[in-house]
Short mmCIF file of C-alpha atoms in Angstrom, two decimals:
data_model
loop_
_atom_site.label_atom_id
_atom_site.label_comp_id
_atom_site.label_asym_id
_atom_site.label_seq_id
_atom_site.Cartn_x
_atom_site.Cartn_y
_atom_site.Cartn_z
CA MET A 1 -49.42 -0.82 20.54
CA LEU A 2 -52.13 -2.30 18.35
CA ASP A 3 -53.38 -5.87 18.14
CA LYS A 4 -54.42 -7.46 14.84
CA ASN A 5 -57.90 -5.98 15.04
CA GLY A 6 -56.37 -2.57 15.74
CA ILE A 7 -54.24 -2.80 12.60
CA ALA A 8 -57.33 -3.80 10.61
CA LYS A 9 -59.30 -0.89 12.12
CA ARG A 10 -56.65 1.63 11.11
CA ILE A 11 -56.43 0.22 7.57
CA ALA A 12 -60.22 0.35 7.24
CA LYS A 13 -59.89 4.15 7.26
CA GLU A 14 -58.02 3.88 3.94
CA VAL A 15 -61.03 2.25 2.29
CA LYS A 16 -62.97 4.95 0.44
CA ASP A 17 -66.45 5.21 -1.01
CA GLY A 18 -66.73 3.46 -4.39
CA TYR A 19 -63.65 1.28 -3.92
CA TYR A 20 -63.29 -2.28 -5.15
CA VAL A 21 -60.96 -3.91 -2.62
CA ASN A 22 -58.99 -7.17 -2.56
CA LEU A 23 -58.18 -8.45 0.91
CA GLY A 24 -55.42 -10.97 1.52
CA ILE A 25 -55.50 -13.75 4.08
CA GLY A 26 -54.88 -13.02 7.79
CA ILE A 27 -55.06 -9.48 9.21
CA PRO A 28 -56.32 -8.06 5.85
CA THR A 29 -59.46 -10.24 6.06
CA LEU A 30 -60.35 -8.50 9.34
CA VAL A 31 -60.46 -5.10 7.59
CA ALA A 32 -63.92 -5.87 6.19
CA ASN A 33 -65.30 -5.85 9.75
CA PHE A 34 -64.32 -2.22 10.32
CA VAL A 35 -65.22 -0.43 7.09
CA ARG A 36 -67.70 2.42 7.68
CA ASN A 37 -71.19 1.33 6.77
CA ASP A 38 -72.18 4.66 5.24
CA ILE A 39 -69.91 4.09 2.21
CA ASP A 40 -70.28 1.71 -0.73
CA VAL A 41 -67.44 -0.77 -1.08
CA GLU A 42 -67.21 -4.13 -2.86
CA PHE A 43 -64.80 -6.84 -1.80
CA GLN A 44 -63.18 -8.96 -4.50
CA SER A 45 -61.84 -12.40 -3.84
CA GLU A 46 -59.47 -13.65 -6.53
CA ASN A 47 -61.02 -17.11 -6.69
CA GLY A 48 -63.88 -15.46 -8.54
CA VAL A 49 -66.34 -13.33 -6.58
CA LEU A 50 -67.08 -9.64 -6.34
CA GLY A 51 -69.48 -8.39 -3.69
CA MET A 52 -68.49 -10.74 -0.88
CA GLY A 53 -70.67 -10.68 2.22
CA PRO A 54 -70.24 -12.02 5.75
CA PHE A 55 -69.86 -15.67 6.73
CA PRO A 56 -73.09 -17.66 6.32
CA LEU A 57 -75.38 -18.51 9.20
CA GLU A 58 -74.91 -21.99 10.54
CA GLY A 59 -76.61 -24.49 8.25
CA GLU A 60 -76.48 -22.14 5.26
CA GLU A 61 -72.89 -22.89 4.22
CA ASP A 62 -72.48 -23.66 0.53
CA ALA A 63 -69.38 -25.63 -0.54
CA ASP A 64 -69.58 -23.87 -3.91
CA ILE A 65 -69.28 -20.37 -2.42
CA ILE A 66 -65.95 -19.69 -0.76
CA ASN A 67 -63.32 -16.94 -0.58
CA ALA A 68 -59.62 -17.17 -1.46
CA GLY A 69 -58.93 -18.39 2.09
CA LYS A 70 -61.24 -21.35 1.29
CA GLN A 71 -63.71 -20.11 3.92
CA THR A 72 -67.45 -20.39 3.32
CA ILE A 73 -68.92 -16.95 2.58
CA THR A 74 -72.09 -15.26 1.37
CA THR A 75 -72.66 -12.70 -1.34
CA LEU A 76 -74.40 -9.33 -1.15
CA PRO A 77 -76.95 -7.88 -3.61
CA GLY A 78 -75.04 -6.85 -6.75
CA ALA A 79 -72.47 -9.63 -6.41
CA SER A 80 -71.06 -11.56 -9.35
CA PHE A 81 -69.07 -14.74 -9.97
CA PHE A 82 -66.44 -15.17 -12.67
CA ASP A 83 -63.56 -17.41 -13.74
CA SER A 84 -59.95 -17.07 -12.56
CA ALA A 85 -58.66 -15.49 -15.77
CA THR A 86 -61.35 -12.79 -15.58
CA SER A 87 -60.58 -12.31 -11.90
CA PHE A 88 -56.92 -11.61 -12.57
CA GLY A 89 -57.95 -9.45 -15.52
CA MET A 90 -59.64 -7.21 -12.94
CA ILE A 91 -56.46 -7.17 -10.90
CA ARG A 92 -53.89 -6.84 -13.71
CA GLY A 93 -56.07 -4.35 -15.54
CA GLN A 94 -56.09 -2.16 -12.39
CA HIS A 95 -59.85 -2.20 -11.98
CA VAL A 96 -59.39 -3.09 -8.31
CA ASP A 97 -58.72 0.13 -6.38
CA LEU A 98 -57.00 -1.15 -3.27
CA THR A 99 -55.07 -4.27 -2.34
CA ILE A 100 -54.36 -5.12 1.29
CA LEU A 101 -52.03 -8.02 2.05
CA GLY A 102 -49.69 -9.42 4.64
CA ALA A 103 -45.90 -9.70 4.39
CA MET A 104 -42.93 -11.42 5.99
CA GLU A 105 -40.58 -8.59 4.95
CA VAL A 106 -40.87 -5.18 3.32
CA ALA A 107 -37.84 -3.21 2.13
CA GLU A 108 -37.38 0.56 2.11
CA ASN A 109 -37.48 0.49 -1.72
CA GLY A 110 -40.98 -1.03 -1.66
CA ASP A 111 -39.92 -4.63 -2.32
CA ILE A 112 -42.05 -7.26 -0.59
CA ALA A 113 -41.44 -10.90 0.40
CA ASN A 114 -44.30 -13.05 1.61
CA TRP A 115 -44.35 -16.44 -0.08
CA LYS A 116 -41.34 -18.56 0.69
CA ILE A 117 -38.72 -19.36 3.32
CA PRO A 118 -36.14 -21.45 1.44
CA GLY A 119 -35.82 -24.98 2.81
CA LYS A 120 -38.56 -24.41 5.39
CA MET A 121 -41.86 -23.04 4.25
CA VAL A 122 -43.01 -23.21 0.65
CA LYS A 123 -46.71 -22.70 0.38
CA GLY A 124 -46.64 -20.80 -2.88
CA MET A 125 -47.41 -17.25 -3.91
CA GLY A 126 -51.08 -17.78 -4.75
CA GLY A 127 -52.27 -14.54 -6.27
CA ALA A 128 -49.83 -12.32 -4.38
CA MET A 129 -47.37 -11.82 -7.25
CA ASP A 130 -50.13 -10.79 -9.64
CA LEU A 131 -51.63 -8.47 -7.03
CA VAL A 132 -48.43 -6.66 -6.07
CA ALA A 133 -47.19 -6.34 -9.66
CA SER A 134 -50.46 -4.85 -10.84
CA ALA A 135 -52.12 -2.78 -8.15
CA GLU A 136 -51.30 0.93 -7.81
CA ASN A 137 -52.47 1.16 -4.24
CA ILE A 138 -50.99 -1.54 -2.02
CA ILE A 139 -51.17 -1.50 1.78
CA VAL A 140 -49.24 -4.06 3.76
CA ALA A 141 -50.76 -5.16 7.06
CA MET A 142 -48.30 -6.87 9.38
CA MET A 143 -46.61 -6.94 12.77
CA HIS A 144 -43.57 -4.65 12.89
CA THR A 145 -41.27 -7.47 14.02
CA ASN A 146 -41.30 -11.23 13.54
CA ARG A 147 -41.66 -13.87 16.26
CA ALA A 148 -37.92 -13.82 16.91
CA GLY A 149 -38.18 -10.05 17.49
CA HIS A 150 -36.39 -9.06 14.27
CA SER A 151 -37.56 -6.11 12.21
CA LYS A 152 -39.71 -6.86 9.19
CA LEU A 153 -39.02 -3.39 7.76
CA LEU A 154 -35.63 -3.79 6.17
CA LYS A 155 -33.07 -2.03 4.00
CA ARG A 156 -33.33 -4.97 1.60
CA CYS A 157 -35.47 -8.10 1.76
CA THR A 158 -33.57 -11.27 2.64
CA LEU A 159 -36.30 -13.73 1.57
CA PRO A 160 -37.26 -14.50 -2.05
CA LEU A 161 -39.23 -11.54 -3.39
CA THR A 162 -42.90 -11.46 -4.24
CA GLY A 163 -42.62 -8.15 -6.08
CA VAL A 164 -40.26 -5.23 -6.56
CA GLY A 165 -40.86 -1.58 -5.64
CA CYS A 166 -44.59 -2.04 -5.23
CA VAL A 167 -45.58 -1.34 -1.62
CA THR A 168 -46.89 2.17 -0.99
CA LYS A 169 -48.07 2.04 2.62
CA ILE A 170 -47.48 -0.17 5.67
CA VAL A 171 -49.64 -0.40 8.77
CA THR A 172 -48.12 -2.32 11.69
CA ASN A 173 -48.84 -2.77 15.38
CA LEU A 174 -46.49 0.19 15.99
CA ALA A 175 -46.91 2.64 13.14
CA VAL A 176 -48.18 3.83 9.78
CA LEU A 177 -45.39 4.34 7.25
CA GLU A 178 -45.18 5.30 3.59
CA VAL A 179 -42.55 4.06 1.18
CA THR A 180 -40.67 7.00 -0.37
CA SER A 181 -37.54 7.24 -2.52
CA GLU A 182 -35.59 8.10 0.67
CA GLY A 183 -36.98 5.25 2.79
CA PHE A 184 -39.85 4.59 5.20
CA LEU A 185 -41.59 7.87 6.04
CA LEU A 186 -43.10 7.65 9.53
CA LYS A 187 -46.63 9.05 9.34
CA GLU A 188 -48.34 7.96 12.56
CA ARG A 189 -47.53 6.25 15.85
CA ALA A 190 -49.77 3.61 17.41
CA PRO A 191 -51.32 4.67 20.74
CA GLY A 192 -48.73 4.67 23.52
CA VAL A 193 -45.80 3.97 21.15
CA SER A 194 -42.87 6.41 21.01
CA ILE A 195 -40.78 7.35 17.99
CA GLU A 196 -37.88 5.71 19.82
CA ASP A 197 -39.80 2.39 20.05
CA ILE A 198 -40.49 2.47 16.30
CA LYS A 199 -36.86 3.34 15.48
CA LYS A 200 -35.67 0.36 17.51
CA ALA A 201 -38.01 -1.99 15.65
CA THR A 202 -37.14 -0.68 12.16
CA GLU A 203 -33.96 -1.88 10.44
CA GLY A 204 -34.53 0.06 7.21
CA THR A 205 -33.98 3.79 6.80
CA MET A 206 -36.76 5.73 8.52
CA ILE A 207 -37.54 9.38 7.87
CA ILE A 208 -39.03 11.41 10.68
CA THR A 209 -40.24 14.90 9.96
CA GLY A 210 -41.73 17.12 12.67
CA ASP A 211 -44.24 15.82 15.17
CA VAL A 212 -45.46 12.38 14.30
CA PRO A 213 -49.10 12.25 15.36
CA GLU A 214 -50.66 9.36 17.24
CA MET A 215 -53.12 7.29 15.20
CA VAL A 216 -56.79 8.10 15.50
CA ILE A 217 -58.77 4.88 15.25
CA MET B 1 -76.15 -31.03 -32.60
CA ILE B 2 -72.82 -32.70 -32.03
CA ARG B 3 -73.13 -35.11 -29.13
CA LYS B 4 -70.42 -35.09 -26.47
CA THR B 5 -71.96 -37.44 -23.94
CA VAL B 6 -70.19 -40.53 -22.70
CA ASP B 7 -71.77 -43.07 -20.37
CA ASN B 8 -69.47 -42.89 -17.42
CA VAL B 9 -66.15 -41.79 -16.01
CA GLN B 10 -64.36 -44.90 -17.35
CA GLU B 11 -65.33 -44.00 -20.89
CA ALA B 12 -64.55 -40.35 -20.29
CA LEU B 13 -60.96 -41.13 -19.31
CA LYS B 14 -60.21 -43.48 -22.23
CA GLY B 15 -56.76 -42.75 -23.56
CA VAL B 16 -55.12 -41.49 -20.37
CA GLU B 17 -51.61 -42.87 -20.06
CA ASN B 18 -48.63 -42.75 -17.75
CA GLY B 19 -46.47 -39.67 -18.21
CA MET B 20 -49.24 -37.41 -19.51
CA THR B 21 -49.94 -33.80 -18.54
CA PHE B 22 -53.36 -33.09 -17.06
CA MET B 23 -55.14 -29.84 -16.25
CA LEU B 24 -57.54 -30.07 -13.31
CA GLY B 25 -60.03 -27.35 -12.43
CA GLY B 26 -60.85 -26.21 -8.91
CA PHE B 27 -59.76 -23.78 -6.22
CA GLY B 28 -58.88 -25.57 -3.03
CA LEU B 29 -61.50 -28.32 -2.92
CA CYS B 30 -64.13 -26.09 -4.54
CA GLY B 31 -65.16 -27.16 -8.04
CA ILE B 32 -62.69 -30.01 -8.38
CA PRO B 33 -63.35 -32.88 -10.83
CA GLU B 34 -63.91 -35.44 -8.06
CA LYS B 35 -64.92 -38.28 -10.37
CA ALA B 36 -61.98 -37.90 -12.76
CA ILE B 37 -59.52 -37.81 -9.84
CA ALA B 38 -61.06 -40.97 -8.34
CA GLU B 39 -60.73 -42.71 -11.70
CA LEU B 40 -57.07 -41.65 -12.09
CA VAL B 41 -56.45 -43.16 -8.65
CA ARG B 42 -58.26 -46.38 -9.65
CA LEU B 43 -56.36 -46.65 -12.95
CA ASN B 44 -53.11 -45.99 -11.09
CA ILE B 45 -51.86 -43.70 -13.86
CA GLU B 46 -48.31 -42.68 -12.91
CA ASN B 47 -45.67 -40.05 -13.68
CA ILE B 48 -48.37 -37.46 -14.13
CA THR B 49 -47.77 -33.75 -14.52
CA CYS B 50 -50.70 -31.89 -12.96
CA ILE B 51 -51.62 -28.31 -13.73
CA SER B 52 -53.92 -27.32 -10.89
CA ASN B 53 -54.10 -24.20 -8.73
CA ASN B 54 -53.85 -26.27 -5.53
CA ALA B 55 -52.89 -29.80 -4.58
CA GLY B 56 -55.88 -30.83 -2.51
CA VAL B 57 -55.61 -31.87 1.13
CA ASP B 58 -53.97 -35.00 2.46
CA ASP B 59 -57.00 -37.25 2.00
CA PHE B 60 -59.04 -35.56 -0.72
CA GLY B 61 -58.70 -34.01 -4.15
CA LEU B 62 -55.24 -34.27 -5.69
CA GLY B 63 -53.99 -35.38 -2.27
CA LEU B 64 -55.32 -38.83 -3.20
CA LEU B 65 -52.95 -39.00 -6.18
CA LEU B 66 -50.08 -37.65 -4.08
CA GLN B 67 -50.62 -40.31 -1.44
CA LYS B 68 -50.05 -42.99 -4.07
CA LYS B 69 -47.09 -41.08 -5.54
CA GLN B 70 -48.76 -40.94 -8.95
CA ILE B 71 -47.72 -37.34 -9.51
CA LYS B 72 -44.27 -36.55 -10.90
CA LYS B 73 -44.71 -32.81 -11.21
CA MET B 74 -47.18 -30.19 -9.96
CA ILE B 75 -47.71 -26.81 -11.55
CA SER B 76 -49.65 -24.78 -8.96
CA SER B 77 -49.86 -21.39 -7.31
CA TYR B 78 -50.55 -22.43 -3.71
CA VAL B 79 -50.00 -25.75 -2.01
CA GLY B 80 -50.20 -24.79 1.64
CA GLU B 81 -52.96 -27.11 2.82
CA ASN B 82 -51.26 -30.42 2.11
CA ASP B 83 -48.57 -31.80 4.45
CA GLU B 84 -47.76 -34.78 2.23
CA PHE B 85 -47.23 -32.41 -0.68
CA GLU B 86 -44.85 -30.24 1.33
CA ARG B 87 -42.96 -33.32 2.50
CA GLN B 88 -42.55 -34.72 -1.04
CA MET B 89 -41.54 -31.31 -2.35
CA LEU B 90 -38.94 -30.55 0.34
CA SER B 91 -37.45 -34.04 0.00
CA GLY B 92 -37.19 -33.63 -3.79
CA GLU B 93 -39.48 -36.59 -4.64
CA LEU B 94 -41.96 -34.26 -6.26
CA GLU B 95 -41.07 -31.66 -8.86
CA VAL B 96 -42.94 -28.41 -8.28
CA GLU B 97 -43.32 -25.39 -10.48
CA LEU B 98 -44.94 -22.62 -8.48
CA THR B 99 -46.66 -20.14 -10.76
CA PRO B 100 -48.48 -16.92 -9.85
CA GLN B 101 -52.20 -17.57 -9.81
CA GLY B 102 -53.15 -15.06 -12.49
CA THR B 103 -50.34 -16.32 -14.71
CA LEU B 104 -51.57 -19.90 -14.20
CA ALA B 105 -55.09 -18.92 -15.27
CA GLU B 106 -53.81 -16.98 -18.27
CA LYS B 107 -51.50 -19.82 -19.39
CA CYS B 108 -54.66 -21.95 -19.57
CA ARG B 109 -56.69 -19.29 -21.34
CA ALA B 110 -53.84 -18.67 -23.81
CA ALA B 111 -53.79 -22.38 -24.66
CA GLN B 112 -57.57 -22.29 -25.08
CA SER B 113 -57.47 -19.22 -27.29
CA GLY B 114 -54.47 -19.92 -29.52
CA PHE B 115 -51.94 -17.52 -28.02
CA PRO B 116 -48.47 -19.09 -27.71
CA ALA B 117 -47.41 -16.64 -25.02
CA PHE B 118 -48.22 -13.33 -23.32
CA PHE B 119 -46.55 -10.65 -21.21
CA THR B 120 -47.54 -10.20 -17.57
CA PRO B 121 -46.14 -7.94 -14.84
CA ALA B 122 -46.55 -10.74 -12.26
CA GLY B 123 -43.27 -12.11 -10.98
CA TYR B 124 -41.01 -9.51 -12.56
CA GLY B 125 -37.85 -9.18 -10.46
CA THR B 126 -38.55 -12.45 -8.62
CA GLU B 127 -37.29 -16.01 -9.06
CA VAL B 128 -40.39 -16.77 -11.13
CA ALA B 129 -38.93 -14.63 -13.93
CA LEU B 130 -35.51 -16.33 -13.96
CA GLY B 131 -34.53 -17.39 -17.47
CA LYS B 132 -37.59 -15.76 -19.00
CA GLU B 133 -37.64 -12.93 -21.51
CA THR B 134 -38.62 -9.57 -20.02
CA ARG B 135 -39.65 -6.43 -21.83
CA GLU B 136 -40.64 -2.87 -21.04
CA PHE B 137 -43.99 -1.50 -22.17
CA ASN B 138 -44.91 2.10 -21.31
CA GLY B 139 -42.27 2.30 -18.61
CA LYS B 140 -43.25 -0.92 -16.82
CA MET B 141 -41.51 -4.29 -16.91
CA TYR B 142 -43.22 -7.50 -17.98
CA VAL B 143 -42.32 -11.20 -18.13
CA LEU B 144 -43.01 -13.43 -21.14
CA GLU B 145 -45.03 -16.49 -20.12
CA GLU B 146 -45.92 -19.34 -22.46
CA ALA B 147 -49.25 -21.11 -22.92
CA PHE B 148 -49.63 -24.52 -21.30
CA LYS B 149 -49.67 -27.72 -23.33
CA ALA B 150 -51.68 -30.61 -21.89
CA ASP B 151 -53.11 -33.95 -22.96
CA PHE B 152 -56.33 -33.82 -20.96
CA ALA B 153 -58.26 -31.13 -19.12
CA PHE B 154 -60.58 -32.41 -16.37
CA VAL B 155 -63.21 -29.88 -15.38
CA LYS B 156 -66.28 -29.85 -13.16
CA ALA B 157 -69.43 -27.89 -13.94
CA TRP B 158 -72.85 -27.59 -12.33
CA LYS B 159 -75.05 -28.19 -15.35
CA GLY B 160 -74.26 -29.34 -18.83
CA ASP B 161 -76.05 -30.61 -21.89
CA GLU B 162 -75.49 -33.29 -24.52
CA ALA B 163 -73.76 -30.75 -26.75
CA GLY B 164 -71.13 -30.15 -24.08
CA ASN B 165 -72.36 -26.68 -23.09
CA LEU B 166 -71.53 -25.87 -19.48
CA ILE B 167 -72.86 -23.72 -16.65
CA PHE B 168 -70.89 -23.33 -13.43
CA LYS B 169 -72.09 -22.45 -9.95
CA GLY B 170 -70.68 -19.87 -7.53
CA THR B 171 -66.95 -19.87 -7.00
CA ALA B 172 -66.80 -23.50 -8.16
CA ARG B 173 -66.29 -21.84 -11.55
CA ASN B 174 -62.69 -20.66 -10.86
CA PHE B 175 -60.16 -22.33 -13.21
CA ASN B 176 -62.64 -24.70 -14.85
CA PRO B 177 -63.75 -22.47 -17.76
CA CYS B 178 -60.14 -21.42 -18.47
CA MET B 179 -59.10 -25.05 -18.90
CA CYS B 180 -61.91 -26.01 -21.31
CA GLY B 181 -60.38 -26.44 -24.73
CA ALA B 182 -56.89 -25.77 -23.35
CA ALA B 183 -55.84 -29.44 -23.66
CA ALA B 184 -56.04 -31.94 -26.50
CA ILE B 185 -59.13 -33.50 -24.87
CA THR B 186 -61.43 -31.76 -22.40
CA VAL B 187 -63.51 -33.97 -20.13
CA ALA B 188 -66.35 -32.25 -18.28
CA GLU B 189 -68.16 -33.85 -15.36
CA VAL B 190 -71.42 -32.24 -14.32
CA GLU B 191 -73.91 -32.60 -11.49
CA GLU B 192 -76.82 -32.46 -13.89
CA LEU B 193 -76.66 -33.53 -17.53
CA MET B 194 -79.57 -32.22 -19.58
CA PRO B 195 -80.86 -32.93 -23.08
CA ALA B 196 -79.82 -30.44 -25.77
CA GLY B 197 -82.20 -27.50 -25.70
CA ALA B 198 -82.85 -27.69 -21.97
CA LEU B 199 -80.28 -25.00 -21.14
CA ASP B 200 -80.92 -21.41 -22.21
CA PRO B 201 -78.21 -20.52 -24.79
CA ASN B 202 -78.04 -17.05 -23.20
CA GLN B 203 -76.85 -18.55 -19.93
CA ILE B 204 -74.10 -20.85 -21.21
CA HIS B 205 -70.69 -20.10 -19.65
CA ILE B 206 -68.64 -22.44 -21.88
CA PRO B 207 -69.84 -23.44 -25.36
CA GLY B 208 -69.66 -27.14 -26.17
CA ILE B 209 -67.00 -26.63 -28.85
CA PHE B 210 -64.44 -26.51 -26.02
CA VAL B 211 -65.56 -29.86 -24.59
CA GLN B 212 -64.95 -33.31 -26.11
CA ARG B 213 -66.57 -35.58 -23.50
CA ILE B 214 -69.25 -34.92 -20.89
CA PHE B 215 -70.78 -37.17 -18.26
CA GLU B 216 -72.94 -36.88 -15.16
CA GLY B 217 -71.28 -37.58 -11.84
CA ARG B 218 -73.28 -38.63 -8.79
CA ASN B 219 -72.96 -38.09 -5.06
CA TYR B 220 -70.45 -35.28 -5.08
CA GLU B 221 -68.78 -34.97 -1.70
CA LYS B 222 -67.96 -31.25 -2.12
CA ARG B 223 -65.87 -31.16 1.00
CA ILE B 224 -65.55 -27.77 2.72
CA GLU B 225 -62.00 -26.82 3.71
CA GLN B 226 -62.77 -23.98 6.11
CA ARG B 227 -66.29 -24.05 7.45
CA THR B 228 -66.83 -20.51 8.69
CA VAL B 229 -70.17 -19.32 10.04
CA ARG B 230 -71.59 -16.38 11.97
CA LYS B 231 -73.95 -16.61 14.91
CA THR B 232 -76.25 -13.63 14.43
CA VAL B 233 -78.18 -12.28 11.46
#
């Protein structure tokens, strides 16, 4: 079974040379730490920066330079700043190659819910609805089950949707799965996790063909 | 040169009234119009509708207006950092219209640019699209979203000049340029107000035509929400 860093490490392998990448808050943010350093990648943050670098050294924080998680950041050579409309132009116009975000629920038809629990938690969708409706290549990073132990990979989402039919790939602490017209296609198992374990934790339809290899991280 | 300068924040906010709709720039606490917000608190303007990506934190930014219950309605994309906001929203005291962030930005830009509405894929198939016209273009579904209408836009820039030209810094730019000229009156507060001619016309982010009033603010707090640092080079 993987921890959050393990999930981020596995997703980092999906980041290819020349990609512009938008990382969501939470596990997705960790992905930047594990991208190979022999490829050229630029991270976009929807509040208006392309070419995000690491956190600043102590004493060098600048209140005017933050990421979408409101964390102080730095920029790398080649970086640029822009307004919010331009930022979402990059996203809606599909100039961003890969979007990685978290989810509360994903359905076997690619629907995603990650912004609202009616009557309990309403923080808002931020940029998530724009991102999932626009990007061609969306990877969801999440734990396979919620805190109560219930599956987050469902036949149909129960929470208010963020987007419909948009998720293409899911990386969890247990597995890598792809969304297909027949359901979740199991591609890889996390180290030490059996197909049986994954089946038990997946409420939605799961397709298993042949030997499902263990992840190489 | 058409002068846009006013002496101070009091003069800049002349004409604000209860029940008006205001646009406020900023992302989180980054690039917010601190001086205009403080003046709205001082004037105790009530029943406000605020168009702002976020709602500040409990004791800063728009949180200051929330504390005094001056806000009737918020139009935002993300409000997660403010407990008082969440409390007022869940109890029904505060009306909230959550809008996808890109749609929020574009509704400002549309108002600025004279488009009454536009189609976006964001929110299709979700509760955001309820009651809205949808249409298919090239096999994909889109939602019709309308431009905002507002009485005042309050924006914060880094440098500005007497003609109202603006230059922003870093990610403090965010929604500010999109809101300039998107309301009946745009009020810009800047850290440094220069004479006309002092800013290179090649470097202007927002031309002064989109700004009606400009003033210099002093002692910006620029509070950091999440101070994150690394230890090694």
